[in-house]
Amino acid sequence: MTVDASRGADAPPELVQLLTPEGERVEHPDYDIDLTPEEVRSLYRDLVLVRRVDLEAVALQRQGELGIWASLLGQEAAQIGSGRALTDADMAFPTYREHGVAWCRDVDPVKLLGMFRGVNHGGWDPKEHNFHLYTIVIGSQTLHAVGYAMGIQRDDATAATIAYFGDGATSQGDVNESFIWASVFNAPIVFFCQNNQWAISEPLEKQTRIPLYRRASGFGFPGVRVDGNDVFACLAVTRQALKNAREGQGPMLIEAFTYRMGAHTSSDDPTRYRVASELEAWKLKDPIERVKAYLFKNELADQAYFDSIEAEADQLGADLRARCLAMPDPEPLAIFDHVYSEPHALIDEERAQYAAYLEGFER
Amino acid sequence: MRREFKLPDVGEGLTEAEIVRWHVRPGDEVKVNQIVVEIETAKSIVELPIPWDGQVTGLLADEGQTVDVGGPIIAIETGEPADPQTAALAEDLVPAPPAEGAVEPGAHGSPAPKEERQAVLVGYGVKTGATRRRTRRTTSTIPADPVANPSRVELEGPPSGAAPQPATATGAGRAALAKPPVRKLAKDLGVDLATLTGTGPQGSITREDVRAATASQPQPEPQAQAQPQAGEERIPVKGVRKMTAQAMVASAFTAPHVTEFLQVDVTETMDAVRRLRTLPDFAEVKVSPLLLVAKAVLTAARRHPMINSSWDEAAQEIVVKHYVNLGIAAATPRGLVVPNVKNAHQLSLPGLAAELAQLTETARAGRTQPAEMAGGTITITNVGVFGVDAGTPILNPGESAILAFGQVRDMPWVVDGALAVRKVTTLALSFDHRVVDGELGSLFLRDVGAMLEDPLRMLAWS
């Protein structure tokens, strides 16, 4: 007997949406959210500011001040929505593109630039922000995140973990292994997949034959697809998923359906593999414009407010630029500083050797 | 204060880029992050934002010029007072010239002669010749064991790298000490490492040693850059010209070309073009003879699928395409480009007309993207627009056939046994003889000709 694996997969994917691209508020039976005007304005502010941070970083790369940069353009709502759902005790494990989540975790944007400028390997203390260092290896952070979540379980703490990854990472062994461990141990973790449609030049249809969120059911936990350009929906769904995880209901997969409007990184040229009309279509679903339209239509903000946010963004960009250029080159011996958390004999020896080597040069 | 913006490495280890288009002119006011120039690197076309507010005082590189990473491309008067400290900070991004000795020519100038360059991850590429490197102290000041570390386990012995080596050990009977890049340099310059005495650590041979050896060697006749003779002009080969040359050489010397010719009376086709133009469906689009040639090629390709295929040398297979990405060779300001209409076989005639118009317009504006040129399966080149009858076109690499469409002109022609003045053109079909035999090529060409002679056949064979 054969089982029709695709049965049910033919049904059109369901998308949780609370704010349409036109800025109309819509209801959803399972996920809803009640936001004060002040909260909506602050979400808007975050979206605009992280986009500005990103634009400034792209420009700095184009001016030779950063070696490379991975732009978040188009994914602001997925990151701000999910990032704002976290409590202080929750722990986030990012890829290298989660500049918006970093913002929500109070990581100073200039600290994000250090690694891309080559002056450090991370730039912030993960413990201080409960925001792990950027991970370049695709998908490996999901295993770290599950391990951390199992630690929360064993500490009997009330917190959850969130692991960020992309559509391409779902094809990695690490991600699938982390799904299995999370499921079997009922770990308090939310898998937050930003499906931005492209794994560098590989389109989604080369990653999967079913909507990604449906993969979760095969591992034994729920999955949901949310409009990744809708900050309300991303906030509502992630908040619920984290709450469930903290209350012992186990993992959940959130597929934030979004679009990478820029290049994969500054070294990539997307015009070589995707057509311009696709980008144009997604521009109509811009995550920021819909919140602006909502605020405007409902008279929750006026032009003066929008102008003040723009001015704040410009100031932030100029400030980021100045502080980036002023970042000092690292001391050569600093490379040994954070290899181990505690003193380590071999590292001490290597540090001493390297110091002696440096001493061998004339001043 | 006058500041020069230097060409950055925008893509992890690039060494040069071509200036495609300036967006500003001397005298223009610019703001931070305003796009001032488009450059074309080995990877992509990239827009560069300027890092300062100010006024453009000079463009230091011309459009079409290839500039090394680190070369200044635009000068800006920022209006700030020249503060030596900040100036030094900004200039520090590029390594200073060596403290001793003269600055080599071109180290700071724009189009410097080609020099070996290290790929760097951040900032400007580094010229090896211009790298500021601190000198090692004399060997005697280094303790034999650099680390007197009591925690060292005796069993490990001294670290192998630190073992003191008498400098004389480089003598005969021992392989010369040199790092792989230095060995490569020596090989390239024809220097025998065994003949050198190293000045590096442990008597190893350095780049400088190798260079010094070449300087002392009798110089071969300098392979001077060919200087233009009187009455000659030398144009550097780059950009589209370079790509075209590579593609044409690759095609001409891998695919054995055969070209066949056919003269065709296209009076009916010209009439059909005229009548199509009056139809409401074609009100919005341009109807040209090329449109019907394209339709005839698509129809004939369906009748003879092998013509629309490619030779896969690696797999020793012929790949027959059941779709047509129809290439159109277009003369553009930047040179020859061959964008293609994707899935042209699925398009209606008005749809095809619209696509052809858009494709040629994009090409003429110089905005054709690489994706639009990739994946072609068969090509038409309209040499008639240049006022010639025929040519022997070279295949677009990866394709098996290309049709040249000559000019249409009034010619004496025999119709029903009597001489008449008719509209006549010449078709020339080149094909890859590895894939397409003379018979198939002839059948295809004859079918295209027959459809142009009597467009009704396009209906019959559609």
Coordinates of C-alpha atoms in Angstrom, one line a residue, chain B:
Chain B
M1 CA 39.4 70.3 2.2
R2 CA 39.9 68.3 -0.9
R3 CA 39.3 64.6 -0.5
E4 CA 39.7 61.8 -3.0
F5 CA 37.4 58.9 -3.0
K6 CA 39.3 55.7 -3.8
L7 CA 37.8 52.8 -5.6
P8 CA 36.8 50.3 -2.9
D9 CA 36.8 46.5 -3.1
V10 CA 33.0 46.0 -3.2
G11 CA 33.1 42.2 -3.5
E12 CA 35.6 40.3 -1.3
G13 CA 38.9 40.3 -3.1
L14 CA 38.2 42.2 -6.3
T15 CA 41.2 44.0 -7.8
E16 CA 39.8 46.3 -10.4
A17 CA 36.6 47.7 -11.9
E18 CA 35.5 49.6 -14.9
I19 CA 33.8 53.0 -14.7
V20 CA 30.5 52.5 -16.4
R21 CA 28.8 55.8 -15.9
W22 CA 29.2 59.0 -13.9
H23 CA 26.1 60.3 -12.2
V24 CA 27.7 63.7 -11.3
R25 CA 29.9 66.3 -13.0
P26 CA 32.5 68.6 -11.7
G27 CA 30.8 71.5 -10.0
D28 CA 27.9 69.4 -8.7
E29 CA 27.0 69.4 -5.1
V30 CA 26.8 66.0 -3.5
K31 CA 25.5 64.7 -0.2
V32 CA 26.6 61.7 1.9
N33 CA 25.6 58.4 0.3
Q34 CA 24.5 60.0 -2.9
I35 CA 25.1 57.6 -5.8
V36 CA 27.9 59.2 -7.9
V37 CA 29.0 56.4 -10.2
E38 CA 28.2 53.0 -11.6
I39 CA 31.1 50.6 -11.8
E40 CA 31.3 47.1 -13.4
T41 CA 33.3 44.5 -11.5
A42 CA 34.0 40.9 -12.4
K43 CA 30.8 40.1 -10.4
S44 CA 28.3 42.8 -11.2
I45 CA 27.4 46.4 -11.9
V46 CA 27.4 48.3 -8.6
E47 CA 26.4 51.8 -7.7
L48 CA 28.8 53.6 -5.4
P49 CA 27.7 56.2 -2.8
I50 CA 30.0 59.0 -1.9
P51 CA 31.0 59.2 1.8
W52 CA 31.1 63.0 2.2
D53 CA 29.0 66.2 1.6
G54 CA 30.6 68.7 -0.7
Q55 CA 31.3 69.8 -4.2
V56 CA 32.7 67.6 -7.0
T57 CA 36.0 69.2 -8.1
G58 CA 37.1 66.5 -10.5
L59 CA 36.4 63.1 -12.0
L60 CA 39.7 61.3 -11.9
A61 CA 38.7 58.4 -14.2
D62 CA 36.9 58.3 -17.5
E63 CA 33.9 56.2 -18.4
G64 CA 35.1 53.0 -19.8
Q65 CA 38.4 53.2 -17.9
T66 CA 39.5 50.2 -15.8
V67 CA 40.7 51.4 -12.4
D68 CA 42.6 49.4 -9.8
V69 CA 41.1 49.0 -6.4
G70 CA 42.5 51.8 -4.3
G71 CA 42.9 54.2 -7.2
P72 CA 41.3 57.6 -6.7
I73 CA 38.3 58.1 -8.9
I74 CA 36.6 61.4 -7.8
A75 CA 37.7 64.5 -5.9
I76 CA 35.4 66.3 -3.5
E77 CA 35.8 69.7 -1.8
T78 CA 34.2 69.0 1.5
G79 CA 34.5 72.6 2.9
E80 CA 35.9 71.4 6.2
P81 CA 39.2 72.9 7.2
A82 CA 42.1 70.5 6.6
D83 CA 42.7 68.9 9.9
P84 CA 45.9 67.0 9.7
Q85 CA 44.7 64.4 12.2
T86 CA 41.5 63.5 10.5
A87 CA 43.2 63.6 7.1
A88 CA 45.7 61.1 8.3
L89 CA 42.9 59.0 9.7
A90 CA 41.2 58.8 6.3
E91 CA 44.4 58.3 4.4
D92 CA 45.4 55.5 6.8
L93 CA 42.9 53.3 5.0
V94 CA 45.4 52.9 2.3
P95 CA 48.8 51.7 3.5
A96 CA 51.4 54.3 3.4
P97 CA 54.3 54.0 0.9
P98 CA 57.4 52.4 2.3
A99 CA 59.3 54.8 4.5
E100 CA 62.6 54.3 2.7
G101 CA 63.2 54.5 -1.0
A102 CA 61.2 56.2 -3.7
V103 CA 57.5 55.7 -4.1
E104 CA 57.1 53.5 -7.1
P105 CA 55.3 55.1 -9.9
G106 CA 51.6 54.5 -9.9
A107 CA 51.5 53.5 -6.2
H108 CA 49.1 56.4 -5.6
G109 CA 48.2 57.4 -9.2
S110 CA 45.1 56.1 -10.8
P111 CA 45.7 53.7 -13.6
A112 CA 48.8 52.1 -12.3
P113 CA 50.7 49.5 -14.2
K114 CA 49.6 46.0 -13.2
E115 CA 51.1 45.0 -9.9
E116 CA 50.6 41.9 -7.9
R117 CA 48.0 42.6 -5.2
Q118 CA 46.8 40.8 -2.1
A119 CA 43.1 40.1 -1.8
V120 CA 41.9 41.7 1.4
L121 CA 38.6 41.3 3.2
V122 CA 38.1 44.9 4.3
G123 CA 38.8 48.2 2.6
Y124 CA 41.1 48.8 -0.2
G125 CA 43.2 46.2 -1.8
V126 CA 46.8 46.3 -0.8
K127 CA 49.7 46.7 -3.2
T128 CA 52.5 44.4 -2.2
G129 CA 55.1 46.9 -3.2
A130 CA 53.5 49.6 -1.0
T131 CA 52.9 47.5 2.1
R132 CA 54.4 49.1 5.1
R133 CA 56.1 46.3 7.0
R134 CA 58.0 46.7 10.2
T135 CA 61.5 45.3 10.0
R136 CA 62.5 42.4 12.1
R137 CA 65.2 43.0 14.7
T138 CA 68.4 41.3 14.0
T139 CA 68.3 37.6 14.8
S140 CA 70.7 37.9 17.7
T141 CA 68.1 39.9 19.7
I142 CA 65.6 37.1 19.5
P143 CA 66.1 34.7 22.4
A144 CA 66.8 31.2 21.1
D145 CA 63.7 30.0 22.8
P146 CA 61.3 33.0 22.5
V147 CA 59.2 31.8 25.4
A148 CA 60.7 30.7 28.7
N149 CA 57.5 29.1 29.8
P150 CA 57.9 27.0 32.8
S151 CA 54.6 25.2 32.1
R152 CA 56.0 23.7 28.9
V153 CA 55.9 20.0 29.0
E154 CA 59.4 18.7 28.5
L155 CA 58.2 15.9 26.2
E156 CA 57.1 18.4 23.6
G157 CA 60.6 19.7 23.0
P158 CA 61.3 23.1 21.6
P159 CA 58.7 24.4 19.2
S160 CA 59.9 23.3 15.8
G161 CA 59.5 26.8 14.2
A162 CA 61.6 28.4 16.9
A163 CA 64.6 26.0 16.5
P164 CA 67.6 28.3 16.0
Q165 CA 68.9 27.8 12.5
P166 CA 72.3 29.1 11.6
A167 CA 71.9 31.3 8.5
T168 CA 74.6 29.3 6.7
A169 CA 72.4 26.3 6.7
T170 CA 71.0 27.5 3.4
G171 CA 74.1 26.4 1.6
A172 CA 74.6 23.6 -0.8
G173 CA 73.1 20.2 0.0
R174 CA 70.0 21.8 1.7
A175 CA 66.8 22.8 0.0
A176 CA 66.4 26.5 0.1
L177 CA 63.9 27.8 2.6
A178 CA 61.1 29.8 1.0
K179 CA 57.4 30.2 1.4
P180 CA 55.2 28.8 -1.4
P181 CA 54.3 32.3 -2.8
V182 CA 57.9 33.2 -2.9
R183 CA 58.7 29.9 -4.7
K184 CA 56.0 30.8 -7.2
L185 CA 57.4 34.3 -7.7
A186 CA 60.9 32.8 -8.3
K187 CA 59.5 30.4 -10.8
D188 CA 57.6 33.1 -12.6
L189 CA 60.7 35.3 -12.7
G190 CA 63.0 32.4 -13.6
V191 CA 65.2 32.7 -10.5
D192 CA 66.9 29.6 -9.1
L193 CA 66.3 29.7 -5.4
A194 CA 69.4 27.6 -4.7
T195 CA 71.6 30.4 -5.9
L196 CA 70.3 32.9 -3.4
T197 CA 71.2 33.7 0.2
G198 CA 68.1 34.4 2.2
T199 CA 67.8 37.4 4.4
G200 CA 64.5 36.4 6.1
P201 CA 64.0 34.6 9.4
Q202 CA 66.2 31.5 9.7
G203 CA 67.8 32.4 6.5
S204 CA 64.7 32.0 4.4
I205 CA 64.4 33.6 1.1
T206 CA 62.0 36.5 0.8
R207 CA 60.2 38.2 -2.0
E208 CA 62.7 41.0 -1.8
D209 CA 65.6 38.6 -2.2
V210 CA 64.0 37.2 -5.4
R211 CA 63.3 40.6 -6.8
A212 CA 66.8 41.7 -6.0
A213 CA 68.2 38.7 -7.9
T214 CA 66.2 39.6 -11.0
A215 CA 67.5 43.1 -10.8
S216 CA 71.1 41.9 -10.9
Q217 CA 70.4 39.4 -13.6
P218 CA 71.0 40.4 -17.2
Q219 CA 67.6 41.8 -18.2
P220 CA 65.9 40.2 -21.1
E221 CA 64.8 42.6 -23.8
P222 CA 62.0 44.5 -21.9
Q223 CA 58.6 43.3 -23.0
A224 CA 57.6 46.9 -23.2
Q225 CA 54.0 47.8 -23.5
A226 CA 53.5 48.1 -27.2
Q227 CA 53.6 51.7 -28.1
P228 CA 51.3 53.0 -30.7
Q229 CA 53.1 53.7 -34.0
A230 CA 52.4 57.0 -35.8
G231 CA 48.9 56.8 -37.4
E232 CA 47.8 54.0 -35.1
E233 CA 45.5 54.0 -32.1
R234 CA 45.5 51.3 -29.4
I235 CA 42.2 50.5 -27.7
P236 CA 42.3 48.4 -24.5
V237 CA 40.2 45.3 -24.8
K238 CA 37.6 45.1 -22.0
G239 CA 34.0 45.0 -21.1
V240 CA 31.6 43.8 -23.7
R241 CA 34.4 43.7 -26.4
K242 CA 36.4 41.3 -24.3
M243 CA 33.3 39.1 -23.6
T244 CA 32.4 39.1 -27.3
A245 CA 35.9 38.2 -28.3
Q246 CA 36.1 35.3 -25.8
A247 CA 32.7 34.0 -26.7
M248 CA 33.4 34.2 -30.5
V249 CA 36.8 32.5 -30.2
A250 CA 35.3 29.8 -27.9
S251 CA 32.5 29.2 -30.4
A252 CA 34.5 29.4 -33.6
F253 CA 37.2 26.9 -32.4
T254 CA 35.0 24.4 -30.7
A255 CA 31.9 24.1 -33.0
P256 CA 32.7 23.2 -36.6
H257 CA 30.6 25.8 -38.5
V258 CA 28.8 25.3 -41.7
T259 CA 27.0 28.1 -43.4
E260 CA 24.3 27.8 -46.1
F261 CA 22.6 30.6 -48.0
L262 CA 19.1 31.0 -49.5
Q263 CA 17.7 33.9 -51.5
V264 CA 14.0 34.4 -50.9
D265 CA 11.3 36.5 -52.5
V266 CA 9.7 38.1 -49.5
T267 CA 7.2 40.3 -51.3
E268 CA 4.3 38.5 -49.6
T269 CA 6.0 38.8 -46.2
M270 CA 6.4 42.6 -46.6
D271 CA 2.8 42.8 -47.6
A272 CA 1.8 40.7 -44.5
V273 CA 3.8 43.1 -42.3
R274 CA 1.9 46.0 -43.8
R275 CA -1.5 44.4 -43.2
L276 CA -0.6 43.2 -39.7
R277 CA 0.2 46.9 -38.8
T278 CA -3.4 47.8 -39.5
L279 CA -4.9 45.2 -37.1
P280 CA -6.0 46.5 -33.7
D281 CA -4.1 43.7 -32.0
F282 CA -0.9 45.2 -33.2
A283 CA -1.8 48.9 -32.6
E284 CA 0.4 49.0 -29.5
V285 CA 3.4 47.1 -30.8
K286 CA 6.0 47.5 -33.6
V287 CA 5.6 45.1 -36.5
S288 CA 8.8 44.6 -38.5
P289 CA 9.9 42.0 -41.0
L290 CA 12.1 40.6 -38.1
L291 CA 8.9 39.7 -36.3
L292 CA 7.9 37.3 -39.1
V293 CA 11.4 36.0 -39.5
A294 CA 11.3 35.2 -35.7
K295 CA 8.0 33.5 -36.1
A296 CA 9.2 31.5 -39.0
V297 CA 12.3 30.4 -37.0
L298 CA 10.1 29.3 -34.1
T299 CA 7.8 27.4 -36.4
A300 CA 10.6 25.7 -38.2
A301 CA 12.4 24.9 -34.9
R302 CA 9.3 23.0 -33.8
R303 CA 9.3 21.0 -37.1
H304 CA 13.0 20.2 -36.6
P305 CA 13.7 20.2 -32.9
M306 CA 17.4 19.0 -33.3
I307 CA 18.2 22.5 -34.7
N308 CA 17.3 23.9 -31.2
S309 CA 19.8 21.9 -29.2
S310 CA 23.2 22.1 -27.7
W311 CA 26.3 19.9 -27.6
D312 CA 27.3 18.8 -24.1
E313 CA 31.0 18.0 -24.5
A314 CA 31.5 16.9 -20.8
A315 CA 28.5 14.4 -20.9
Q316 CA 29.0 13.4 -24.5
E317 CA 25.3 14.1 -25.1
I318 CA 23.2 16.3 -27.3
V319 CA 20.7 18.3 -25.3
V320 CA 17.5 18.9 -27.3
K321 CA 15.5 21.9 -25.9
H322 CA 11.8 21.7 -26.1
Y323 CA 11.5 25.4 -25.5
V324 CA 13.0 28.3 -27.4
N325 CA 14.8 31.2 -25.9
L326 CA 15.2 33.2 -29.0
G327 CA 18.3 35.3 -29.1
I328 CA 18.5 38.5 -31.0
A329 CA 21.9 40.0 -31.8
A330 CA 21.8 43.7 -31.1
A331 CA 24.3 46.4 -31.8
T332 CA 24.5 48.7 -28.8
P333 CA 26.6 51.6 -27.7
R334 CA 28.6 49.1 -25.5
G335 CA 29.0 46.6 -28.3
L336 CA 27.3 43.4 -29.5
V337 CA 24.9 41.9 -27.0
V338 CA 22.6 38.9 -27.6
P339 CA 19.7 39.0 -25.2
N340 CA 17.0 36.4 -25.7
V341 CA 13.2 36.2 -25.5
K342 CA 12.5 33.6 -22.9
N343 CA 10.0 30.8 -23.9
A344 CA 9.4 32.5 -27.2
H345 CA 7.6 29.4 -28.5
Q346 CA 4.8 30.1 -26.1
L347 CA 4.1 33.7 -27.1
S348 CA 1.3 34.9 -29.3
L349 CA 2.4 37.0 -32.3
P350 CA 1.5 40.3 -30.6
G351 CA 3.3 39.0 -27.5
L352 CA 6.4 38.2 -29.4
A353 CA 6.3 41.6 -31.1
A354 CA 6.1 43.3 -27.7
E355 CA 9.0 41.2 -26.3
L356 CA 11.2 41.9 -29.3
A357 CA 10.6 45.6 -29.0
Q358 CA 11.3 45.7 -25.3
L359 CA 14.4 43.6 -25.7
T360 CA 16.0 45.7 -28.4
E361 CA 15.0 48.9 -26.5
T362 CA 16.7 47.6 -23.3
A363 CA 19.7 46.6 -25.3
R364 CA 20.1 49.9 -27.0
A365 CA 19.8 51.7 -23.6
G366 CA 22.7 49.5 -22.4
R367 CA 20.6 48.1 -19.6
T368 CA 20.6 44.4 -20.7
Q369 CA 21.2 42.3 -17.6
P370 CA 23.3 39.1 -17.7
A371 CA 20.3 37.0 -17.0
E372 CA 18.6 38.3 -20.1
M373 CA 21.6 37.0 -22.2
A374 CA 21.9 33.6 -20.5
G375 CA 20.2 30.5 -21.6
G376 CA 19.6 31.3 -25.3
T377 CA 18.8 28.3 -27.6
I378 CA 18.9 29.7 -31.1
T379 CA 19.7 33.2 -32.5
I380 CA 18.8 35.6 -35.2
T381 CA 21.1 38.3 -36.3
N382 CA 19.6 41.0 -38.4
V383 CA 22.5 42.1 -40.6
G384 CA 20.1 43.7 -43.0
V385 CA 19.9 46.8 -40.9
F386 CA 23.5 47.5 -41.8
G387 CA 22.6 47.4 -45.5
V388 CA 24.3 44.1 -46.4
D389 CA 22.9 41.0 -48.0
A390 CA 24.5 38.2 -46.0
G391 CA 27.3 37.0 -43.8
T392 CA 28.6 33.8 -42.2
P393 CA 27.5 34.3 -38.6
I394 CA 29.3 32.7 -35.7
L395 CA 27.2 30.7 -33.3
N396 CA 26.3 32.1 -29.9
P397 CA 28.2 29.6 -27.6
G398 CA 26.1 26.7 -26.5
E399 CA 23.7 27.0 -29.4
S400 CA 23.6 25.0 -32.6
A401 CA 22.2 27.4 -35.2
I402 CA 22.1 31.1 -36.0
L403 CA 20.2 32.7 -38.8
A404 CA 21.4 35.9 -40.5
F405 CA 18.7 38.0 -42.1
G406 CA 20.0 40.3 -44.9
Q407 CA 18.6 43.5 -46.3
V408 CA 15.4 43.4 -48.3
R409 CA 15.7 45.0 -51.6
D410 CA 14.1 45.2 -55.0
M411 CA 15.6 42.6 -57.4
P412 CA 14.8 41.2 -60.8
W413 CA 13.1 37.8 -60.1
V414 CA 11.4 35.2 -62.2
V415 CA 7.7 34.8 -61.3
D416 CA 5.6 32.4 -63.4
G417 CA 8.2 32.4 -66.2
A418 CA 8.3 36.1 -66.5
L419 CA 10.7 38.7 -65.1
A420 CA 9.4 40.8 -62.3
V421 CA 10.6 43.3 -59.7
R422 CA 10.3 41.6 -56.3
K423 CA 11.4 42.2 -52.7
V424 CA 14.2 39.8 -52.2
T425 CA 16.4 39.0 -49.1
T426 CA 19.2 36.5 -48.4
L427 CA 19.1 34.2 -45.4
A428 CA 22.3 32.6 -44.1
L429 CA 22.2 29.8 -41.6
S430 CA 25.3 28.7 -39.7
F431 CA 25.0 25.5 -37.7
D432 CA 27.2 23.3 -35.6
H433 CA 28.0 20.3 -37.7
R434 CA 28.6 18.1 -34.7
V435 CA 24.8 18.3 -34.0
V436 CA 23.2 19.3 -37.3
D437 CA 23.9 17.6 -40.6
G438 CA 23.7 19.3 -43.9
E439 CA 20.4 17.7 -44.6
L440 CA 18.7 19.0 -41.4
G441 CA 20.3 22.4 -41.8
S442 CA 19.0 22.6 -45.4
L443 CA 15.5 21.5 -44.4
F444 CA 15.3 24.1 -41.6
L445 CA 16.6 26.9 -43.9
R446 CA 14.3 25.8 -46.7
D447 CA 11.3 25.8 -44.3
V448 CA 12.1 29.3 -43.0
G449 CA 12.5 30.5 -46.6
A450 CA 9.2 28.9 -47.6
M451 CA 7.3 30.6 -44.8
L452 CA 8.8 34.0 -45.7
E453 CA 7.9 33.4 -49.4
D454 CA 4.4 32.6 -48.4
P455 CA 3.5 33.5 -44.9
L456 CA 0.3 31.4 -45.2
R457 CA 2.6 28.4 -44.6
M458 CA 3.2 29.7 -41.0
L459 CA -0.4 29.1 -40.4
A460 CA -0.3 25.8 -42.1
W461 CA 2.6 24.6 -40.0
S462 CA 1.6 26.3 -36.7

